[in-house]
């Protein structure tokens, strides 16, 4: 499982390329994507892209994720899990591998 690390309160920007088994880009025109970050070992949803306008954006074969510093500041320190579910124009739904996000305690912050 791939793990991404970020300090609590930092803006999180990440891109995810969609490729077929041969490594060729899968064009996502007309597709939609959905992202949820859940507390590891729990069903508690920490972030949900369906509740935040613009958190996910699709361009050609890439899904772009951007989570504001304000939302990241509210996350608990620790390791959390997420994946990205893509719905294609023909109704096919495919979900990415599961990823881990390690939120690291920040030192510089408003108390």
mmCIF file of N, CA, C and O in Angstrom:
data_model
loop_
_atom_site.group_PDB
_atom_site.id
_atom_site.type_symbol
_atom_site.label_atom_id
_atom_site.label_comp_id
_atom_site.label_asym_id
_atom_site.label_seq_id
_atom_site.Cartn_x
_atom_site.Cartn_y
_atom_site.Cartn_z
ATOM 1 N N UNK A 1 0.855 -1.169 0.000
ATOM 2 C CA UNK A 1 0.000 0.000 0.000
ATOM 3 C C UNK A 1 0.907 1.241 0.000
ATOM 4 O O UNK A 1 1.776 1.378 0.844
ATOM 5 N N UNK A 2 0.678 2.116 -0.945
ATOM 6 C CA UNK A 2 1.451 3.352 -1.028
ATOM 7 C C UNK A 2 0.988 4.306 0.069
ATOM 8 O O UNK A 2 -0.201 4.441 0.327
ATOM 9 N N UNK A 3 1.952 4.970 0.709
ATOM 10 C CA UNK A 3 1.647 5.917 1.772
ATOM 11 C C UNK A 3 2.119 7.307 1.375
ATOM 12 O O UNK A 3 3.254 7.483 0.926
ATOM 13 N N UNK A 4 1.246 8.281 1.526
ATOM 14 C CA UNK A 4 1.581 9.688 1.340
ATOM 15 C C UNK A 4 1.681 10.303 2.736
ATOM 16 O O UNK A 4 0.922 9.934 3.628
ATOM 17 N N UNK A 5 2.595 11.239 2.918
ATOM 18 C CA UNK A 5 2.745 11.918 4.211
ATOM 19 C C UNK A 5 2.601 13.417 4.028
ATOM 20 O O UNK A 5 3.097 13.971 3.044
ATOM 21 N N UNK A 6 1.939 14.066 4.985
ATOM 22 C CA UNK A 6 1.767 15.514 4.941
ATOM 23 C C UNK A 6 1.603 16.014 6.375
ATOM 24 O O UNK A 6 1.048 15.321 7.225
ATOM 25 N N UNK A 7 2.087 17.212 6.598
ATOM 26 C CA UNK A 7 1.908 17.818 7.917
ATOM 27 C C UNK A 7 0.485 18.351 8.045
ATOM 28 O O UNK A 7 -0.074 18.920 7.098
ATOM 29 N N UNK A 8 -0.073 18.176 9.233
ATOM 30 C CA UNK A 8 -1.413 18.692 9.525
ATOM 31 C C UNK A 8 -1.403 20.198 9.275
ATOM 32 O O UNK A 8 -0.484 20.902 9.672
ATOM 33 N N UNK A 9 -2.410 20.691 8.587
ATOM 34 C CA UNK A 9 -2.541 22.118 8.319
ATOM 35 C C UNK A 9 -1.902 22.591 7.029
ATOM 36 O O UNK A 9 -2.051 23.755 6.655
ATOM 37 N N UNK A 10 -1.192 21.697 6.306
ATOM 38 C CA UNK A 10 -0.627 22.067 5.006
ATOM 39 C C UNK A 10 -1.639 21.754 3.911
ATOM 40 O O UNK A 10 -2.430 20.815 4.031
ATOM 41 N N UNK A 11 -1.595 22.504 2.828
ATOM 42 C CA UNK A 11 -2.419 22.202 1.664
ATOM 43 C C UNK A 11 -1.902 20.907 1.038
ATOM 44 O O UNK A 11 -0.701 20.741 0.849
ATOM 45 N N UNK A 12 -2.827 19.995 0.734
ATOM 46 C CA UNK A 12 -2.453 18.709 0.143
ATOM 47 C C UNK A 12 -2.878 18.687 -1.308
ATOM 48 O O UNK A 12 -4.064 18.773 -1.619
ATOM 49 N N UNK A 13 -1.887 18.610 -2.194
ATOM 50 C CA UNK A 13 -2.141 18.482 -3.627
ATOM 51 C C UNK A 13 -1.511 17.182 -4.103
ATOM 52 O O UNK A 13 -0.342 16.927 -3.845
ATOM 53 N N UNK A 14 -2.307 16.391 -4.822
ATOM 54 C CA UNK A 14 -1.821 15.097 -5.303
ATOM 55 C C UNK A 14 -2.474 14.821 -6.644
ATOM 56 O O UNK A 14 -3.624 15.202 -6.876
ATOM 57 N N UNK A 15 -1.755 14.157 -7.537
ATOM 58 C CA UNK A 15 -2.351 13.752 -8.809
ATOM 59 C C UNK A 15 -2.257 12.239 -8.951
ATOM 60 O O UNK A 15 -1.317 11.606 -8.436
ATOM 61 N N UNK A 16 -3.232 11.673 -9.646
ATOM 62 C CA UNK A 16 -3.322 10.232 -9.839
ATOM 63 C C UNK A 16 -3.540 9.961 -11.324
ATOM 64 O O UNK A 16 -4.576 10.343 -11.872
ATOM 65 N N UNK A 17 -2.550 9.331 -11.949
ATOM 66 C CA UNK A 17 -2.625 8.989 -13.369
ATOM 67 C C UNK A 17 -3.430 7.704 -13.536
ATOM 68 O O UNK A 17 -3.265 6.766 -12.760
ATOM 69 N N UNK A 18 -4.274 7.669 -14.548
ATOM 70 C CA UNK A 18 -5.042 6.460 -14.851
ATOM 71 C C UNK A 18 -4.471 5.837 -16.112
ATOM 72 O O UNK A 18 -4.479 6.456 -17.177
ATOM 73 N N UNK A 19 -3.975 4.608 -15.971
ATOM 74 C CA UNK A 19 -3.354 3.902 -17.089
ATOM 75 C C UNK A 19 -3.909 2.491 -17.196
ATOM 76 O O UNK A 19 -4.335 1.906 -16.201
ATOM 77 N N UNK A 20 -3.864 1.957 -18.412
ATOM 78 C CA UNK A 20 -4.277 0.568 -18.586
ATOM 79 C C UNK A 20 -3.110 -0.353 -18.210
ATOM 80 O O UNK A 20 -2.045 0.119 -17.776
ATOM 81 N N UNK A 21 -3.291 -1.644 -18.392
ATOM 82 C CA UNK A 21 -2.268 -2.622 -18.002
ATOM 83 C C UNK A 21 -0.957 -2.470 -18.777
ATOM 84 O O UNK A 21 0.088 -2.920 -18.337
ATOM 85 N N UNK A 22 -1.034 -1.820 -19.946
ATOM 86 C CA UNK A 22 0.161 -1.602 -20.766
ATOM 87 C C UNK A 22 0.828 -0.258 -20.480
ATOM 88 O O UNK A 22 1.771 0.129 -21.157
ATOM 89 N N UNK A 23 0.273 0.482 -19.502
ATOM 90 C CA UNK A 23 0.850 1.778 -19.152
ATOM 91 C C UNK A 23 0.390 2.925 -20.031
ATOM 92 O O UNK A 23 0.922 4.032 -19.938
ATOM 93 N N UNK A 24 -0.615 2.676 -20.863
ATOM 94 C CA UNK A 24 -1.146 3.742 -21.728
ATOM 95 C C UNK A 24 -2.216 4.516 -20.960
ATOM 96 O O UNK A 24 -3.019 3.926 -20.228
ATOM 97 N N UNK A 25 -2.256 5.851 -21.143
ATOM 98 C CA UNK A 25 -3.240 6.673 -20.431
ATOM 99 C C UNK A 25 -4.682 6.280 -20.773
ATOM 100 O O UNK A 25 -4.997 5.978 -21.916
ATOM 101 N N UNK A 26 -5.533 6.267 -19.759
ATOM 102 C CA UNK A 26 -6.967 6.053 -19.947
ATOM 103 C C UNK A 26 -7.614 7.432 -19.911
ATOM 104 O O UNK A 26 -7.555 8.126 -18.896
ATOM 105 N N UNK A 27 -8.204 7.834 -21.030
ATOM 106 C CA UNK A 27 -8.844 9.149 -21.112
ATOM 107 C C UNK A 27 -10.127 9.121 -20.288
ATOM 108 O O UNK A 27 -10.960 8.239 -20.437
ATOM 109 N N UNK A 28 -10.270 10.111 -19.411
ATOM 110 C CA UNK A 28 -11.395 10.164 -18.476
ATOM 111 C C UNK A 28 -12.459 11.190 -18.853
ATOM 112 O O UNK A 28 -13.299 11.531 -18.032
ATOM 113 N N UNK A 29 -12.437 11.663 -20.088
ATOM 114 C CA UNK A 29 -13.417 12.646 -20.532
ATOM 115 C C UNK A 29 -14.828 12.143 -20.252
ATOM 116 O O UNK A 29 -15.180 11.020 -20.590
ATOM 117 N N UNK A 30 -15.629 12.976 -19.567
ATOM 118 C CA UNK A 30 -17.009 12.616 -19.243
ATOM 119 C C UNK A 30 -17.144 11.771 -17.986
ATOM 120 O O UNK A 30 -18.253 11.415 -17.600
ATOM 121 N N UNK A 31 -16.029 11.457 -17.350
ATOM 122 C CA UNK A 31 -16.061 10.647 -16.121
ATOM 123 C C UNK A 31 -16.184 11.534 -14.894
ATOM 124 O O UNK A 31 -15.925 12.734 -14.952
ATOM 125 N N UNK A 32 -16.550 10.934 -13.784
ATOM 126 C CA UNK A 32 -16.580 11.643 -12.505
ATOM 127 C C UNK A 32 -15.788 10.832 -11.496
ATOM 128 O O UNK A 32 -15.579 9.629 -11.669
ATOM 129 N N UNK A 33 -15.325 11.503 -10.452
ATOM 130 C CA UNK A 33 -14.526 10.820 -9.430
ATOM 131 C C UNK A 33 -15.023 11.209 -8.047
ATOM 132 O O UNK A 33 -15.578 12.295 -7.848
ATOM 133 N N UNK A 34 -14.791 10.303 -7.095
ATOM 134 C CA UNK A 34 -15.229 10.496 -5.713
ATOM 135 C C UNK A 34 -14.123 10.007 -4.800
ATOM 136 O O UNK A 34 -13.514 8.959 -5.050
ATOM 137 N N UNK A 35 -13.857 10.742 -3.744
ATOM 138 C CA UNK A 35 -12.776 10.447 -2.806
ATOM 139 C C UNK A 35 -13.305 10.507 -1.384
ATOM 140 O O UNK A 35 -14.078 11.399 -1.049
ATOM 141 N N UNK A 36 -12.909 9.548 -0.571
ATOM 142 C CA UNK A 36 -13.176 9.605 0.871
ATOM 143 C C UNK A 36 -11.912 9.227 1.619
ATOM 144 O O UNK A 36 -11.217 8.279 1.229
ATOM 145 N N UNK A 37 -11.633 9.966 2.682
ATOM 146 C CA UNK A 37 -10.546 9.649 3.602
ATOM 147 C C UNK A 37 -11.207 9.164 4.878
ATOM 148 O O UNK A 37 -12.069 9.852 5.436
ATOM 149 N N UNK A 38 -10.822 7.975 5.327
ATOM 150 C CA UNK A 38 -11.411 7.399 6.534
ATOM 151 C C UNK A 38 -10.329 7.139 7.573
ATOM 152 O O UNK A 38 -9.193 6.805 7.238
ATOM 153 N N UNK A 39 -10.733 7.275 8.810
ATOM 154 C CA UNK A 39 -9.849 6.963 9.920
ATOM 155 C C UNK A 39 -9.512 5.473 9.860
ATOM 156 O O UNK A 39 -10.409 4.639 9.713
ATOM 157 N N UNK A 40 -8.225 5.140 9.944
ATOM 158 C CA UNK A 40 -7.813 3.741 9.860
ATOM 159 C C UNK A 40 -8.429 2.938 11.009
ATOM 160 O O UNK A 40 -8.431 3.374 12.148
ATOM 161 N N UNK A 41 -8.982 1.777 10.647
ATOM 162 C CA UNK A 41 -9.595 0.911 11.641
ATOM 163 C C UNK A 41 -10.995 1.342 12.042
ATOM 164 O O UNK A 41 -11.534 0.865 13.037
ATOM 165 N N UNK A 42 -11.592 2.247 11.264
ATOM 166 C CA UNK A 42 -12.898 2.798 11.607
ATOM 167 C C UNK A 42 -13.656 3.127 10.323
ATOM 168 O O UNK A 42 -13.060 3.253 9.254
ATOM 169 N N UNK A 43 -14.953 3.279 10.422
ATOM 170 C CA UNK A 43 -15.751 3.734 9.285
ATOM 171 C C UNK A 43 -15.930 5.251 9.290
ATOM 172 O O UNK A 43 -16.626 5.800 8.446
ATOM 173 N N UNK A 44 -15.320 5.935 10.248
ATOM 174 C CA UNK A 44 -15.469 7.393 10.375
ATOM 175 C C UNK A 44 -14.863 8.100 9.163
ATOM 176 O O UNK A 44 -13.680 7.957 8.862
ATOM 177 N N UNK A 45 -15.695 8.866 8.448
ATOM 178 C CA UNK A 45 -15.247 9.635 7.287
ATOM 179 C C UNK A 45 -14.653 10.957 7.765
ATOM 180 O O UNK A 45 -15.309 11.729 8.461
ATOM 181 N N UNK A 46 -13.404 11.211 7.374
ATOM 182 C CA UNK A 46 -12.721 12.448 7.746
ATOM 183 C C UNK A 46 -12.839 13.513 6.656
ATOM 184 O O UNK A 46 -12.922 14.699 6.954
ATOM 185 N N UNK A 47 -12.797 13.077 5.399
ATOM 186 C CA UNK A 47 -12.965 13.971 4.250
ATOM 187 C C UNK A 47 -13.792 13.255 3.200
ATOM 188 O O UNK A 47 -13.631 12.051 2.995
ATOM 189 N N UNK A 48 -14.647 13.997 2.509
ATOM 190 C CA UNK A 48 -15.481 13.438 1.449
ATOM 191 C C UNK A 48 -15.559 14.467 0.332
ATOM 192 O O UNK A 48 -16.063 15.569 0.548
ATOM 193 N N UNK A 49 -15.054 14.119 -0.839
ATOM 194 C CA UNK A 49 -15.021 15.082 -1.947
ATOM 195 C C UNK A 49 -16.415 15.499 -2.405
ATOM 196 O O UNK A 49 -16.564 16.565 -2.999
ATOM 197 N N UNK A 50 -17.439 14.695 -2.119
ATOM 198 C CA UNK A 50 -18.794 15.070 -2.530
ATOM 199 C C UNK A 50 -19.332 16.241 -1.705
ATOM 200 O O UNK A 50 -20.321 16.866 -2.065
ATOM 201 N N UNK A 51 -18.657 16.545 -0.592
ATOM 202 C CA UNK A 51 -19.095 17.648 0.279
ATOM 203 C C UNK A 51 -18.299 18.928 0.074
ATOM 204 O O UNK A 51 -18.628 19.956 0.658
ATOM 205 N N UNK A 52 -17.240 18.879 -0.746
ATOM 206 C CA UNK A 52 -16.377 20.043 -0.940
ATOM 207 C C UNK A 52 -16.210 20.301 -2.430
ATOM 208 O O UNK A 52 -15.612 19.502 -3.145
ATOM 209 N N UNK A 53 -16.743 21.413 -2.897
ATOM 210 C CA UNK A 53 -16.651 21.801 -4.301
ATOM 211 C C UNK A 53 -15.187 21.955 -4.708
ATOM 212 O O UNK A 53 -14.404 22.612 -4.033
ATOM 213 N N UNK A 54 -14.803 21.306 -5.798
ATOM 214 C CA UNK A 54 -13.473 21.481 -6.362
ATOM 215 C C UNK A 54 -12.367 20.659 -5.737
ATOM 216 O O UNK A 54 -11.198 20.823 -6.102
ATOM 217 N N UNK A 55 -12.678 19.758 -4.805
ATOM 218 C CA UNK A 55 -11.633 18.947 -4.183
ATOM 219 C C UNK A 55 -10.994 18.006 -5.207
ATOM 220 O O UNK A 55 -9.799 17.758 -5.167
ATOM 221 N N UNK A 56 -11.807 17.493 -6.133
ATOM 222 C CA UNK A 56 -11.313 16.627 -7.201
ATOM 223 C C UNK A 56 -11.567 17.282 -8.545
ATOM 224 O O UNK A 56 -12.608 17.891 -8.765
ATOM 225 N N UNK A 57 -10.588 17.111 -9.444
ATOM 226 C CA UNK A 57 -10.713 17.641 -10.805
ATOM 227 C C UNK A 57 -10.116 16.607 -11.740
ATOM 228 O O UNK A 57 -9.106 15.981 -11.419
ATOM 229 N N UNK A 58 -10.754 16.411 -12.889
ATOM 230 C CA UNK A 58 -10.274 15.454 -13.887
ATOM 231 C C UNK A 58 -9.806 16.216 -15.113
ATOM 232 O O UNK A 58 -10.495 17.121 -15.598
ATOM 233 N N UNK A 59 -8.623 15.839 -15.615
ATOM 234 C CA UNK A 59 -8.089 16.426 -16.844
ATOM 235 C C UNK A 59 -7.417 15.310 -17.630
ATOM 236 O O UNK A 59 -6.425 14.734 -17.161
ATOM 237 N N UNK A 60 -7.956 14.988 -18.786
ATOM 238 C CA UNK A 60 -7.467 13.896 -19.630
ATOM 239 C C UNK A 60 -7.445 12.582 -18.853
ATOM 240 O O UNK A 60 -8.486 12.048 -18.555
ATOM 241 N N UNK A 61 -6.262 12.081 -18.497
ATOM 242 C CA UNK A 61 -6.167 10.782 -17.813
ATOM 243 C C UNK A 61 -5.782 10.933 -16.340
ATOM 244 O O UNK A 61 -5.463 9.950 -15.677
ATOM 245 N N UNK A 62 -5.839 12.152 -15.831
ATOM 246 C CA UNK A 62 -5.375 12.413 -14.476
ATOM 247 C C UNK A 62 -6.501 12.943 -13.591
ATOM 248 O O UNK A 62 -7.276 13.801 -13.999
ATOM 249 N N UNK A 63 -6.557 12.413 -12.363
ATOM 250 C CA UNK A 63 -7.451 12.949 -11.330
ATOM 251 C C UNK A 63 -6.575 13.767 -10.388
ATOM 252 O O UNK A 63 -5.564 13.274 -9.878
ATOM 253 N N UNK A 64 -6.952 15.019 -10.199
ATOM 254 C CA UNK A 64 -6.224 15.925 -9.313
ATOM 255 C C UNK A 64 -7.016 16.109 -8.019
ATOM 256 O O UNK A 64 -8.215 16.365 -8.063
ATOM 257 N N UNK A 65 -6.323 15.975 -6.909
ATOM 258 C CA UNK A 65 -6.911 16.145 -5.584
ATOM 259 C C UNK A 65 -6.276 17.368 -4.938
ATOM 260 O O UNK A 65 -5.058 17.525 -4.976
ATOM 261 N N UNK A 66 -7.096 18.239 -4.377
ATOM 262 C CA UNK A 66 -6.576 19.372 -3.613
ATOM 263 C C UNK A 66 -7.436 19.568 -2.375
ATOM 264 O O UNK A 66 -8.641 19.760 -2.467
ATOM 265 N N UNK A 67 -6.775 19.483 -1.208
ATOM 266 C CA UNK A 67 -7.459 19.661 0.073
ATOM 267 C C UNK A 67 -6.861 20.898 0.728
ATOM 268 O O UNK A 67 -5.638 20.989 0.893
ATOM 269 N N UNK A 68 -7.714 21.822 1.105
ATOM 270 C CA UNK A 68 -7.263 23.098 1.661
ATOM 271 C C UNK A 68 -6.542 22.914 2.996
ATOM 272 O O UNK A 68 -6.756 21.928 3.715
ATOM 273 N N UNK A 69 -5.718 23.895 3.319
ATOM 274 C CA UNK A 69 -5.010 23.888 4.604
ATOM 275 C C UNK A 69 -6.002 23.875 5.764
ATOM 276 O O UNK A 69 -5.768 23.217 6.781
ATOM 277 N N UNK A 70 -7.108 24.572 5.603
ATOM 278 C CA UNK A 70 -8.131 24.628 6.651
ATOM 279 C C UNK A 70 -8.701 23.233 6.937
ATOM 280 O O UNK A 70 -8.844 22.836 8.094
ATOM 281 N N UNK A 71 -9.026 22.484 5.887
ATOM 282 C CA UNK A 71 -9.550 21.127 6.084
ATOM 283 C C UNK A 71 -8.477 20.199 6.641
ATOM 284 O O UNK A 71 -8.754 19.362 7.513
ATOM 285 N N UNK A 72 -7.253 20.359 6.170
ATOM 286 C CA UNK A 72 -6.158 19.508 6.663
ATOM 287 C C UNK A 72 -5.847 19.783 8.135
ATOM 288 O O UNK A 72 -5.462 18.877 8.865
ATOM 289 N N UNK A 73 -6.042 21.022 8.564
ATOM 290 C CA UNK A 73 -5.775 21.378 9.966
ATOM 291 C C UNK A 73 -6.732 20.670 10.926
ATOM 292 O O UNK A 73 -6.405 20.466 12.095
ATOM 293 N N UNK A 74 -7.908 20.297 10.417
ATOM 294 C CA UNK A 74 -8.912 19.660 11.265
ATOM 295 C C UNK A 74 -8.718 18.143 11.382
ATOM 296 O O UNK A 74 -9.397 17.494 12.175
ATOM 297 N N UNK A 75 -7.782 17.579 10.615
ATOM 298 C CA UNK A 75 -7.588 16.128 10.638
ATOM 299 C C UNK A 75 -6.787 15.693 11.856
ATOM 300 O O UNK A 75 -5.849 16.374 12.266
ATOM 301 N N UNK A 76 -7.127 14.538 12.404
ATOM 302 C CA UNK A 76 -6.320 14.010 13.507
ATOM 303 C C UNK A 76 -4.984 13.490 12.985
ATOM 304 O O UNK A 76 -4.897 12.978 11.866
ATOM 305 N N UNK A 77 -3.964 13.635 13.795
ATOM 306 C CA UNK A 77 -2.654 13.077 13.470
ATOM 307 C C UNK A 77 -2.784 11.559 13.450
ATOM 308 O O UNK A 77 -3.496 10.973 14.264
ATOM 309 N N UNK A 78 -2.130 10.918 12.486
ATOM 310 C CA UNK A 78 -2.164 9.461 12.396
ATOM 311 C C UNK A 78 -2.242 9.001 10.964
ATOM 312 O O UNK A 78 -2.137 9.793 10.028
ATOM 313 N N UNK A 79 -2.437 7.707 10.803
ATOM 314 C CA UNK A 79 -2.519 7.105 9.474
ATOM 315 C C UNK A 79 -3.975 6.846 9.132
ATOM 316 O O UNK A 79 -4.706 6.251 9.926
ATOM 317 N N UNK A 80 -4.374 7.309 7.951
ATOM 318 C CA UNK A 80 -5.748 7.178 7.487
ATOM 319 C C UNK A 80 -5.738 6.513 6.109
ATOM 320 O O UNK A 80 -4.698 6.440 5.461
ATOM 321 N N UNK A 81 -6.886 6.045 5.652
ATOM 322 C CA UNK A 81 -6.978 5.326 4.387
ATOM 323 C C UNK A 81 -7.903 6.049 3.417
ATOM 324 O O UNK A 81 -8.886 6.670 3.822
ATOM 325 N N UNK A 82 -7.581 5.927 2.112
ATOM 326 C CA UNK A 82 -8.460 6.489 1.086
ATOM 327 C C UNK A 82 -8.297 5.734 -0.216
ATOM 328 O O UNK A 82 -7.331 5.008 -0.429
ATOM 329 N N UNK A 83 -9.277 5.923 -1.082
ATOM 330 C CA UNK A 83 -9.189 5.479 -2.466
ATOM 331 C C UNK A 83 -9.990 6.461 -3.305
ATOM 332 O O UNK A 83 -10.605 7.383 -2.768
ATOM 333 N N UNK A 84 -9.934 6.289 -4.596
ATOM 334 C CA UNK A 84 -10.670 7.161 -5.518
ATOM 335 C C UNK A 84 -11.531 6.281 -6.411
ATOM 336 O O UNK A 84 -11.020 5.364 -7.061
ATOM 337 N N UNK A 85 -12.810 6.561 -6.408
ATOM 338 C CA UNK A 85 -13.769 5.812 -7.219
ATOM 339 C C UNK A 85 -14.079 6.633 -8.471
ATOM 340 O O UNK A 85 -14.461 7.802 -8.359
ATOM 341 N N UNK A 86 -13.891 6.025 -9.645
ATOM 342 C CA UNK A 86 -14.158 6.710 -10.909
ATOM 343 C C UNK A 86 -15.353 6.069 -11.587
ATOM 344 O O UNK A 86 -15.427 4.845 -11.700
ATOM 345 N N UNK A 87 -16.291 6.909 -12.020
ATOM 346 C CA UNK A 87 -17.453 6.448 -12.779
ATOM 347 C C UNK A 87 -17.290 6.937 -14.211
ATOM 348 O O UNK A 87 -17.182 8.138 -14.462
ATOM 349 N N UNK A 88 -17.246 5.999 -15.141
ATOM 350 C CA UNK A 88 -17.043 6.299 -16.550
ATOM 351 C C UNK A 88 -18.381 6.616 -17.219
ATOM 352 O O UNK A 88 -19.444 6.249 -16.694
ATOM 353 N N UNK A 89 -18.351 7.283 -18.376
ATOM 354 C CA UNK A 89 -19.598 7.678 -19.047
ATOM 355 C C UNK A 89 -20.553 6.517 -19.322
ATOM 356 O O UNK A 89 -21.770 6.709 -19.333
ATOM 357 N N UNK A 90 -20.030 5.301 -19.495
ATOM 358 C CA UNK A 90 -20.902 4.157 -19.772
ATOM 359 C C UNK A 90 -21.478 3.534 -18.501
ATOM 360 O O UNK A 90 -22.167 2.524 -18.548
ATOM 361 N N UNK A 91 -21.173 4.151 -17.325
ATOM 362 C CA UNK A 91 -21.697 3.653 -16.058
ATOM 363 C C UNK A 91 -20.753 2.714 -15.313
ATOM 364 O O UNK A 91 -21.025 2.340 -14.167
ATOM 365 N N UNK A 92 -19.673 2.314 -15.940
ATOM 366 C CA UNK A 92 -18.685 1.459 -15.274
ATOM 367 C C UNK A 92 -18.079 2.211 -14.093
ATOM 368 O O UNK A 92 -17.721 3.386 -14.212
ATOM 369 N N UNK A 93 -17.970 1.535 -12.963
ATOM 370 C CA UNK A 93 -17.360 2.122 -11.764
ATOM 371 C C UNK A 93 -16.121 1.301 -11.413
ATOM 372 O O UNK A 93 -16.199 0.080 -11.274
ATOM 373 N N UNK A 94 -14.985 1.994 -11.300
ATOM 374 C CA UNK A 94 -13.735 1.348 -10.912
ATOM 375 C C UNK A 94 -13.097 2.143 -9.778
ATOM 376 O O UNK A 94 -13.092 3.370 -9.805
ATOM 377 N N UNK A 95 -12.556 1.426 -8.803
ATOM 378 C CA UNK A 95 -11.944 2.060 -7.641
ATOM 379 C C UNK A 95 -10.443 1.796 -7.653
ATOM 380 O O UNK A 95 -10.005 0.686 -7.942
ATOM 381 N N UNK A 96 -9.691 2.831 -7.325
ATOM 382 C CA UNK A 96 -8.235 2.726 -7.274
ATOM 383 C C UNK A 96 -7.800 1.770 -6.168
ATOM 384 O O UNK A 96 -8.613 1.320 -5.363
ATOM 385 N N UNK A 97 -6.509 1.539 -6.115
ATOM 386 C CA UNK A 97 -5.970 0.818 -4.975
ATOM 387 C C UNK A 97 -6.234 1.644 -3.715
ATOM 388 O O UNK A 97 -6.536 2.833 -3.801
ATOM 389 N N UNK A 98 -6.123 1.032 -2.561
ATOM 390 C CA UNK A 98 -6.257 1.756 -1.303
ATOM 391 C C UNK A 98 -4.900 2.366 -0.969
ATOM 392 O O UNK A 98 -3.866 1.706 -1.080
ATOM 393 N N UNK A 99 -4.928 3.634 -0.587
ATOM 394 C CA UNK A 99 -3.722 4.368 -0.203
ATOM 395 C C UNK A 99 -3.805 4.731 1.274
ATOM 396 O O UNK A 99 -4.895 4.801 1.844
ATOM 397 N N UNK A 100 -2.649 4.996 1.857
ATOM 398 C CA UNK A 100 -2.585 5.498 3.231
ATOM 399 C C UNK A 100 -2.129 6.953 3.190
ATOM 400 O O UNK A 100 -1.302 7.335 2.357
ATOM 401 N N UNK A 101 -2.691 7.752 4.079
ATOM 402 C CA UNK A 101 -2.250 9.132 4.267
ATOM 403 C C UNK A 101 -1.800 9.274 5.707
ATOM 404 O O UNK A 101 -2.587 9.073 6.634
ATOM 405 N N UNK A 102 -0.541 9.586 5.883
ATOM 406 C CA UNK A 102 0.006 9.795 7.221
ATOM 407 C C UNK A 102 -0.006 11.297 7.496
ATOM 408 O O UNK A 102 0.699 12.064 6.849
ATOM 409 N N UNK A 103 -0.838 11.700 8.452
ATOM 410 C CA UNK A 103 -0.910 13.103 8.854
ATOM 411 C C UNK A 103 0.036 13.274 10.031
ATOM 412 O O UNK A 103 -0.117 12.622 11.068
ATOM 413 N N UNK A 104 1.023 14.136 9.833
ATOM 414 C CA UNK A 104 2.091 14.345 10.816
ATOM 415 C C UNK A 104 1.801 15.581 11.636
ATOM 416 O O UNK A 104 1.344 16.604 11.114
ATOM 417 N N UNK A 105 2.082 15.490 12.924
ATOM 418 C CA UNK A 105 1.873 16.633 13.828
ATOM 419 C C UNK A 105 2.719 17.814 13.361
ATOM 420 O O UNK A 105 3.904 17.672 13.058
ATOM 421 N N UNK A 106 2.086 18.963 13.308
ATOM 422 C CA UNK A 106 2.799 20.187 12.942
ATOM 423 C C UNK A 106 3.228 20.927 14.202
ATOM 424 O O UNK A 106 2.624 20.779 15.248
ATOM 425 N N UNK A 107 4.261 21.715 14.089
ATOM 426 C CA UNK A 107 4.763 22.473 15.211
ATOM 427 C C UNK A 107 4.215 23.903 15.171
ATOM 428 O O UNK A 107 3.719 24.422 16.173
ATOM 429 N N UNK A 108 4.287 24.519 14.003
ATOM 430 C CA UNK A 108 3.839 25.898 13.838
ATOM 431 C C UNK A 108 2.352 25.903 13.526
ATOM 432 O O UNK A 108 1.937 25.492 12.454
ATOM 433 N N UNK A 109 1.536 26.350 14.484
ATOM 434 C CA UNK A 109 0.090 26.398 14.290
ATOM 435 C C UNK A 109 -0.535 27.311 15.330
ATOM 436 O O UNK A 109 0.053 27.589 16.363
ATOM 437 N N UNK A 110 -1.755 27.730 15.058
ATOM 438 C CA UNK A 110 -2.524 28.525 16.000
ATOM 439 C C UNK A 110 -3.113 27.590 17.048
ATOM 440 O O UNK A 110 -3.678 26.557 16.724
ATOM 441 N N UNK A 111 -2.966 27.952 18.294
ATOM 442 C CA UNK A 111 -3.513 27.113 19.364
ATOM 443 C C UNK A 111 -4.883 27.572 19.791
ATOM 444 O O UNK A 111 -5.282 28.647 19.654
#
